[in-house]
mmCIF file of C-alpha atoms in Angstrom:
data_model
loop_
_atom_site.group_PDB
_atom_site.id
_atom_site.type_symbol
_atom_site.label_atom_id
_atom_site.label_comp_id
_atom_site.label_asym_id
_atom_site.label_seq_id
_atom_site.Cartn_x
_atom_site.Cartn_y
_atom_site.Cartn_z
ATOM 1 C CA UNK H 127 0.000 0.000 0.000
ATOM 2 C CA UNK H 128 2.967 2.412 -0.288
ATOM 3 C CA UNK H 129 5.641 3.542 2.065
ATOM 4 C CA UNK H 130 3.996 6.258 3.691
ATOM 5 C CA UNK H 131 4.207 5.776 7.775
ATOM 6 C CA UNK H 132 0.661 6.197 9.089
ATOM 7 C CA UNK H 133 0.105 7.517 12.539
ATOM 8 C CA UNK H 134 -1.003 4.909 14.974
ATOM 9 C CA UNK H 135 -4.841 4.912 15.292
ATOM 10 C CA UNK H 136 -5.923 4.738 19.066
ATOM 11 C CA UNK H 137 -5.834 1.064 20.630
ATOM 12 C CA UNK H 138 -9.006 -0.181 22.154
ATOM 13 C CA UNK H 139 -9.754 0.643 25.868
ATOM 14 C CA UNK H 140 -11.987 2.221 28.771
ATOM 15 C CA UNK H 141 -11.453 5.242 30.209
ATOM 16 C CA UNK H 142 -11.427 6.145 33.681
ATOM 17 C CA UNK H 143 -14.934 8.006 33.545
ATOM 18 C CA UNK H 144 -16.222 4.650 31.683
ATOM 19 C CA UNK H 145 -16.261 5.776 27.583
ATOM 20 C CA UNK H 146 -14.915 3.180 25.263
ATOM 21 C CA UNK H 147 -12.329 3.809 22.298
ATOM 22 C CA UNK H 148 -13.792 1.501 20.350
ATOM 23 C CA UNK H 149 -12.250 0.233 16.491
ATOM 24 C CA UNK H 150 -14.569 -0.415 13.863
ATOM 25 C CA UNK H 151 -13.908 -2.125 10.685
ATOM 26 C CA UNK H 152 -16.329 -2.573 7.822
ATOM 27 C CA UNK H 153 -15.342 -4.988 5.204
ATOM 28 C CA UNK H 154 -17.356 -6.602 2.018
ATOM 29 C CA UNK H 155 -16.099 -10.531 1.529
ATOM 30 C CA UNK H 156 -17.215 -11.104 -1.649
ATOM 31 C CA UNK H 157 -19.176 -14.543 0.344
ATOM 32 C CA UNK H 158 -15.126 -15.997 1.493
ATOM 33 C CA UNK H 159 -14.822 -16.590 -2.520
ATOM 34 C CA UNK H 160 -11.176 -15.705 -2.381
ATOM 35 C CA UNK H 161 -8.209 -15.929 0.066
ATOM 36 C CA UNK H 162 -9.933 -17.322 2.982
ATOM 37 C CA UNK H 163 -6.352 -16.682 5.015
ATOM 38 C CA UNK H 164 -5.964 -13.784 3.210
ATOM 39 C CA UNK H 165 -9.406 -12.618 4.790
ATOM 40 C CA UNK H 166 -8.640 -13.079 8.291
ATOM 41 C CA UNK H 167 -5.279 -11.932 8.017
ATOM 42 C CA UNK H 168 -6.229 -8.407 7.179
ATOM 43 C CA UNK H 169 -8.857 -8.828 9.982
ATOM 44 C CA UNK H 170 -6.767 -9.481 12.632
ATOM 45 C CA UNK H 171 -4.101 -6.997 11.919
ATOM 46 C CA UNK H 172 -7.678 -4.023 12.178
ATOM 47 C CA UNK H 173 -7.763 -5.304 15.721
ATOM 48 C CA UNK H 174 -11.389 -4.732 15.807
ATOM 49 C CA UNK H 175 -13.754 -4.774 18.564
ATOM 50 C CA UNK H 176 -16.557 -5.229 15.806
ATOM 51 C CA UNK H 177 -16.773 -5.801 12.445
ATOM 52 C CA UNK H 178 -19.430 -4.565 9.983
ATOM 53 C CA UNK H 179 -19.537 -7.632 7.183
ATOM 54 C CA UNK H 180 -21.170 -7.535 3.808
ATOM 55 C CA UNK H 181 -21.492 -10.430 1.466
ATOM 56 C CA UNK H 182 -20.773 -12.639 4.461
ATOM 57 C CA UNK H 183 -21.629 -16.442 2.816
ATOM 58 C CA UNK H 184 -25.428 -16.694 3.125
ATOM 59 C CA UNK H 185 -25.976 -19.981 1.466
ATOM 60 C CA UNK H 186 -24.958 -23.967 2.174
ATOM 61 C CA UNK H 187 -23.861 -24.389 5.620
ATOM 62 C CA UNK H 188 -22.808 -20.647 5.772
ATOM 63 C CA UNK H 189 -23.333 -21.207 9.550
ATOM 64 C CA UNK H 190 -20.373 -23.113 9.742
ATOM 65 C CA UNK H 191 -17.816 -20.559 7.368
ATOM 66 C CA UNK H 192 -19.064 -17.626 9.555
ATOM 67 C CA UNK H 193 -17.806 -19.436 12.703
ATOM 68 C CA UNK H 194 -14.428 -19.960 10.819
ATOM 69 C CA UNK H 195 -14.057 -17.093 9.589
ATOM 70 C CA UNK H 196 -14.791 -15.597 13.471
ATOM 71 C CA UNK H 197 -12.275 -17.891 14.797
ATOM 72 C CA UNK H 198 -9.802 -17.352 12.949
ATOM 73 C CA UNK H 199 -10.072 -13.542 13.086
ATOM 74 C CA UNK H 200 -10.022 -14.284 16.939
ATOM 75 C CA UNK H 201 -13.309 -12.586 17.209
ATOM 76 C CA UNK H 202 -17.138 -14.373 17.444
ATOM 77 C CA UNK H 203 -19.977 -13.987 15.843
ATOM 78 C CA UNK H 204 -22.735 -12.045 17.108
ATOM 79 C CA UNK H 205 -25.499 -11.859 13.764
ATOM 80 C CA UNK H 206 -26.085 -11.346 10.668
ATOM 81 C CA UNK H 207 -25.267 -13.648 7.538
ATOM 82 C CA UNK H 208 -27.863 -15.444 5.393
ATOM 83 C CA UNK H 209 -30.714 -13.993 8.227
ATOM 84 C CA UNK H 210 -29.858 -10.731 7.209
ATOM 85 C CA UNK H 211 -29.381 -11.361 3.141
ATOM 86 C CA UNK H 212 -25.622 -10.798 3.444
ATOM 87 C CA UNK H 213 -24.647 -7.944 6.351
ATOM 88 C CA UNK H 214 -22.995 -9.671 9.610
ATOM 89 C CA UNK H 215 -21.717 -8.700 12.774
ATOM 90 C CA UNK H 216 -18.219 -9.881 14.477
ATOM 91 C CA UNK H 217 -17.347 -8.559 17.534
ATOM 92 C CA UNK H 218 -14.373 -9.072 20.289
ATOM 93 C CA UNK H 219 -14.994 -10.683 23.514
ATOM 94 C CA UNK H 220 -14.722 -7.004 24.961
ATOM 95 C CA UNK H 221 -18.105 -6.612 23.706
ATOM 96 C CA UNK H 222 -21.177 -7.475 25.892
ATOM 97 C CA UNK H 223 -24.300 -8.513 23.611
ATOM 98 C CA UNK H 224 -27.118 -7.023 25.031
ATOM 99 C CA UNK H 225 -29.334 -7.831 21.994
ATOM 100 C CA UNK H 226 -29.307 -8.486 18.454
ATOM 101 C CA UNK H 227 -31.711 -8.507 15.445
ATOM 102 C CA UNK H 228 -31.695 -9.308 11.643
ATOM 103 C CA UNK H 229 -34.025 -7.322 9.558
ATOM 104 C CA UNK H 230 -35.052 -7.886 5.744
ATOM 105 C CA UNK H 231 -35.934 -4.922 3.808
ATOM 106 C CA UNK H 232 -38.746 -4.459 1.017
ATOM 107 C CA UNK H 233 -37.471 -6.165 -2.021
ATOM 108 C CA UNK H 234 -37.699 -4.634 -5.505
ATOM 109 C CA UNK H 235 -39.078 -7.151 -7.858
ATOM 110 C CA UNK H 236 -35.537 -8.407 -9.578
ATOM 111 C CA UNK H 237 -33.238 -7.456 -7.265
ATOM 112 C CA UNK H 238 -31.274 -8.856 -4.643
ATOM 113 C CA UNK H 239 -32.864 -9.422 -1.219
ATOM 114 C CA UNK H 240 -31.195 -6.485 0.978
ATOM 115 C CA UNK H 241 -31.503 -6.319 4.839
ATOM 116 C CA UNK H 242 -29.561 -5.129 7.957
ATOM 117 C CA UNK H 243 -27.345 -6.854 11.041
ATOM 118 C CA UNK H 244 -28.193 -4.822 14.008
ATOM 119 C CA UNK H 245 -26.891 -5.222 17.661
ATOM 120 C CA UNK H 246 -26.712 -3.341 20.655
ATOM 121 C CA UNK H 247 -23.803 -4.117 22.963
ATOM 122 C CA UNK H 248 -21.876 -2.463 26.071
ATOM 123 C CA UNK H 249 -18.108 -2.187 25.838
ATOM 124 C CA UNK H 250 -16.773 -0.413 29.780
ATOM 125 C CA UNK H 251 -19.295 1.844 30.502
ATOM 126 C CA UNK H 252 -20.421 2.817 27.368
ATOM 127 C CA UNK H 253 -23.880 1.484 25.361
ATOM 128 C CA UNK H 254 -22.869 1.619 21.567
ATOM 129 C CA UNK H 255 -25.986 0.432 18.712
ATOM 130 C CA UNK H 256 -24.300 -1.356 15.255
ATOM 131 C CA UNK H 257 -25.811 -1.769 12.044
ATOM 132 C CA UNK H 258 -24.214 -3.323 9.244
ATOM 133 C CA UNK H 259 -25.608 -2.610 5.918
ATOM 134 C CA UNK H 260 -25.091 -3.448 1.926
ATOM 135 C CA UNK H 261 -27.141 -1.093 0.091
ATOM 136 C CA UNK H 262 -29.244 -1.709 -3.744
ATOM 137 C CA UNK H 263 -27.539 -1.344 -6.607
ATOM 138 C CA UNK H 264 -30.313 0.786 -8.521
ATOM 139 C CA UNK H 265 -30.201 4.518 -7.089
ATOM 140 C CA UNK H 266 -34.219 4.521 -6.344
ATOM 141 C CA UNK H 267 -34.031 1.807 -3.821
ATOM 142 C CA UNK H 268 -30.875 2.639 -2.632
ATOM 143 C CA UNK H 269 -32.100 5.901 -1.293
ATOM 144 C CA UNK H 270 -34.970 4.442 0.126
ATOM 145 C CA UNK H 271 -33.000 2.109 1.963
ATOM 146 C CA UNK H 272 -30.459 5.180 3.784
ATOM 147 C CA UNK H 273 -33.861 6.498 5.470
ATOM 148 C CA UNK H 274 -34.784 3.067 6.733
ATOM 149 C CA UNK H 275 -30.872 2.716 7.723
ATOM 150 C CA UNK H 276 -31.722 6.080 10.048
ATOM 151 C CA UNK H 277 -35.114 4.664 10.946
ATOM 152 C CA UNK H 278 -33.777 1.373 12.463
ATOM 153 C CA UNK H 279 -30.506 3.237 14.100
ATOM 154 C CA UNK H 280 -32.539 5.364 15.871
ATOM 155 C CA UNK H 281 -35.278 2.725 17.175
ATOM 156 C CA UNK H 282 -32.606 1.081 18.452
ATOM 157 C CA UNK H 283 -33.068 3.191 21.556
ATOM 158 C CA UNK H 284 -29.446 4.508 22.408
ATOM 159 C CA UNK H 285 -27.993 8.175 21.752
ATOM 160 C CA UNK H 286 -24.584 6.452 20.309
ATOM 161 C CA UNK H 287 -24.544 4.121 17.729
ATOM 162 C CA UNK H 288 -22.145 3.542 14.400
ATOM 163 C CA UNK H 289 -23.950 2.323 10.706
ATOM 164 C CA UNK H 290 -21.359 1.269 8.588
ATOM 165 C CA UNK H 291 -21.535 -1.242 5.298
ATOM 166 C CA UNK H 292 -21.258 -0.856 1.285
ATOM 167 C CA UNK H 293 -23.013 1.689 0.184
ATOM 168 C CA UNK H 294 -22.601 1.418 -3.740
ATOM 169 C CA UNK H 295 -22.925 4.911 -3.497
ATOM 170 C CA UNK H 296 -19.839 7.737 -3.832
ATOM 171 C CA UNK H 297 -19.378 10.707 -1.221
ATOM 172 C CA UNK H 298 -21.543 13.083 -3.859
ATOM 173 C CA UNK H 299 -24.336 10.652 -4.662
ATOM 174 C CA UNK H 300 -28.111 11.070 -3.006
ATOM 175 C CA UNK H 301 -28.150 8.472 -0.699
ATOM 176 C CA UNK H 302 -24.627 9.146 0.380
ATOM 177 C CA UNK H 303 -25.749 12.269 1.036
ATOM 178 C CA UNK H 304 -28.825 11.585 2.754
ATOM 179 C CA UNK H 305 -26.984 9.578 5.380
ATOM 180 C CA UNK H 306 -24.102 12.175 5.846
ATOM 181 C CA UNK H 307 -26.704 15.222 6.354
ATOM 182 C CA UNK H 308 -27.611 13.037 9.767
ATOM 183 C CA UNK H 309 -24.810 11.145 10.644
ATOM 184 C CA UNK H 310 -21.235 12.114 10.897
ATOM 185 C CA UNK H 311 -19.141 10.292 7.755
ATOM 186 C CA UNK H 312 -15.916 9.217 9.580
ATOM 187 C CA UNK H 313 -13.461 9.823 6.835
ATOM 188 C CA UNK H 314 -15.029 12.984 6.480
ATOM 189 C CA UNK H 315 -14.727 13.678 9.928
ATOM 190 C CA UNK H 316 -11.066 12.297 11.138
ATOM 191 C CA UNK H 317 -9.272 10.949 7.679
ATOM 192 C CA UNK H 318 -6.752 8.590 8.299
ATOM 193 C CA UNK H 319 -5.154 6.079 5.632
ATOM 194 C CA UNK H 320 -6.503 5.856 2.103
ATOM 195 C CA UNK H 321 -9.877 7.395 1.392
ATOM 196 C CA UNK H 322 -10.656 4.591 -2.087
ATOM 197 C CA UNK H 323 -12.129 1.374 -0.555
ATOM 198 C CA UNK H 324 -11.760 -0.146 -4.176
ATOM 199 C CA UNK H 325 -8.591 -2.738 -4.654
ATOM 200 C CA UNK H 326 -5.229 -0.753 -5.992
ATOM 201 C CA UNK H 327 -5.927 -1.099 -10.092
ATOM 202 C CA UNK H 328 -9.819 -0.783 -9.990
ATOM 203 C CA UNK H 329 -11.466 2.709 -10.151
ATOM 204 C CA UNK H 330 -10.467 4.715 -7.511
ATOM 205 C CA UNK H 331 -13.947 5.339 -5.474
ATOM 206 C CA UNK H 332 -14.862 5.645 -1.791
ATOM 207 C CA UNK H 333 -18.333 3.281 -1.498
ATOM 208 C CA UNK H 334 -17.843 1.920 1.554
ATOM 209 C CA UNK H 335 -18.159 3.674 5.047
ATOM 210 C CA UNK H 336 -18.636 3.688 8.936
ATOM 211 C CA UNK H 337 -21.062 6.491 10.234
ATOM 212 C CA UNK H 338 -21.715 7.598 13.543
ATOM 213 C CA UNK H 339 -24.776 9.517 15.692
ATOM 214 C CA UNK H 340 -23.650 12.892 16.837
ATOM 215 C CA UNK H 341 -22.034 12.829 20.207
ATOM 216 C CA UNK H 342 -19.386 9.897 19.308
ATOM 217 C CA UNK H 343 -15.989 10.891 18.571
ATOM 218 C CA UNK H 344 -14.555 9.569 15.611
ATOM 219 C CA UNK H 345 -10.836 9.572 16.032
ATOM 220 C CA UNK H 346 -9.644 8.291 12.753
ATOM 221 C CA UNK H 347 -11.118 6.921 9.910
ATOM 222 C CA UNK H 348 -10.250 5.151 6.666
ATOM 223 C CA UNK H 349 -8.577 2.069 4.522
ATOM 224 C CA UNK H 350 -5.023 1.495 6.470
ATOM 225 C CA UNK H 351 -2.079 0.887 5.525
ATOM 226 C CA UNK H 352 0.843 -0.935 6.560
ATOM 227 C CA UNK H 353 -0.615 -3.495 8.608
ATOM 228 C CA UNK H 354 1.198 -6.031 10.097
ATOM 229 C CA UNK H 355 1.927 -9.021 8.789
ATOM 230 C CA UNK H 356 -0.410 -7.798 5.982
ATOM 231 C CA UNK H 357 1.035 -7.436 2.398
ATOM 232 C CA UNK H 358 -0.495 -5.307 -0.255
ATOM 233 C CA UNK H 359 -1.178 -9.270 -2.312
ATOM 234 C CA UNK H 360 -3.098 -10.030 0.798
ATOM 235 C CA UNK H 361 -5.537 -7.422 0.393
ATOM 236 C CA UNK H 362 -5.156 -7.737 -2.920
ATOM 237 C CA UNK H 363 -6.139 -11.469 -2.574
ATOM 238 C CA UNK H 364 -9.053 -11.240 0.501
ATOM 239 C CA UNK H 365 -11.954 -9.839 -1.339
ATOM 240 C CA UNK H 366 -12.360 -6.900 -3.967
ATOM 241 C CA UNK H 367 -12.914 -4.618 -1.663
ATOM 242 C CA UNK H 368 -10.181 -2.227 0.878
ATOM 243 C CA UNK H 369 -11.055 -2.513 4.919
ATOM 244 C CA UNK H 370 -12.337 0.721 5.948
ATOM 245 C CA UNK H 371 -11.103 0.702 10.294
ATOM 246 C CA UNK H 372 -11.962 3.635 12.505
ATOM 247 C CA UNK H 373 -11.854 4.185 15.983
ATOM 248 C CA UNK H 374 -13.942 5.968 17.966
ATOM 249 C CA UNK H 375 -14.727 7.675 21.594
ATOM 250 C CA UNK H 376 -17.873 6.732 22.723
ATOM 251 C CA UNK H 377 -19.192 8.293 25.674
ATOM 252 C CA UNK H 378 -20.237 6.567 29.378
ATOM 253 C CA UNK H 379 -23.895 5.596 30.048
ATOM 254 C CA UNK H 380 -25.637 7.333 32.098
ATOM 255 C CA UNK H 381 -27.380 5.111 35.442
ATOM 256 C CA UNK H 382 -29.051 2.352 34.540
#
């Protein structure tokens, strides 16, 4: 990914007052088609305490290649996969599961089935909502989609929460837009690494992101670089897609 020395993103922990840094990477896997070892590679270098999936395997036993692909990413699966139409959830054991649901969208007659992992989990002191999302191709229903995106983030009850997926939608497009005019667009926010989520030799674009509600601080956001024990043929080989990783502040609950 080039020589250029990136500086560090903030490591996961809990702060005295109880908020989380918490690191978030999103990450289409093209269904574990290519470099399975690759894959989990790249994962475990993000050190992530969750991971937004798209095109996680959704078909024959895809049970059993989500729990491999957890394992050997040394995280566990929390939900999503063929329930959801693709989106997953990974998360660290520094997560706490509080509760977790897979919702199907309207389908367009002709199109792919679309729907959304969501969770809710506590990591220290601080109550964080995820959604991981893979949005239509066809611009109509994708912009439908982003307002039932903010719909289901916000009935998840908290005032913190991250959305994060592919969007197959740039920066400048409607339904990229409709989400950043609510949420805050991490790369947008904190840039950090590479902004193009596409492989080195595709069209340079930037279609897949991690969002967050106002009131979590985004820290750094974006596709790294020089991870280790990661070479540019791994990500080259793991999927067509770039990891985007952030890491963010989230702030303590208030009395439960």
């Amino acid at each position: 990914m080039g020589a250029t020395v990136l500086p560090d993103l903030p490591a996961s922990r809990t702060e005295p007052d109880g908020s989380a840094v918490v690191r978030v990477l999103s990450y289409n896997i093209r269904s574990m088609r290519d470099d399975r070892a690759a894959l989990a590679r790249v994962i475990r270098a993000c050190a992530p305490d969750l991971v937004c999936v798209q095109e996680a395997p959704r078909f024959f036993r895809w049970r059993k290649h989500a729990a491999w692909l957890a394992r050997e990413s040394g995280l566990v699966y929390l939900t999503g996969g063929a329930t959801a139409s693709g989106p997953m959830i990974l998360a660290s054991l520094r997560a706490h599961v509080e509760r977790a649901e897979d919702v199907l969208l309207p389908r367009t007659p002709g199109l792919h089935q679309r729907g959304f992992a969501t969770a809710v989990v506590r990591i220290g002191g601080a109550g964080l909502g995820v959604l991981s999302c893979h949005l239509s191709m066809r611009a109509d229903e994708r912009y439908v989609q982003a307002g039932l995106l903010l719909e289901r983030l916000a009935g998840l009850g908290l005032p913190y929460a991250i959305a994060a997926g592919d969007l197959n939608d740039r920066p400048g497009g409607r339904t990229f837009r409709r989400l950043a005019a609510e949420l805050q667009d991490g790369w947008a926010v904190t840039p950090w690494g590479d902004e193009h989520t596409t492989r080195p030799g595709d069209p340079p674009q930037r279609i897949d992101a991690i969002f967050a509600t106002p009131g979590v601080e985004v820290l750094g956001c974006g596709v790294p670089r020089g991870l280790p024990g990661v070479t540019e043929a791994d990500l080259r080989a793991a999927t067509d897609h770039l990891p985007v990783l952030a890491a963010v502040r989230v702030p303590a609950a208030g009395p439960r």
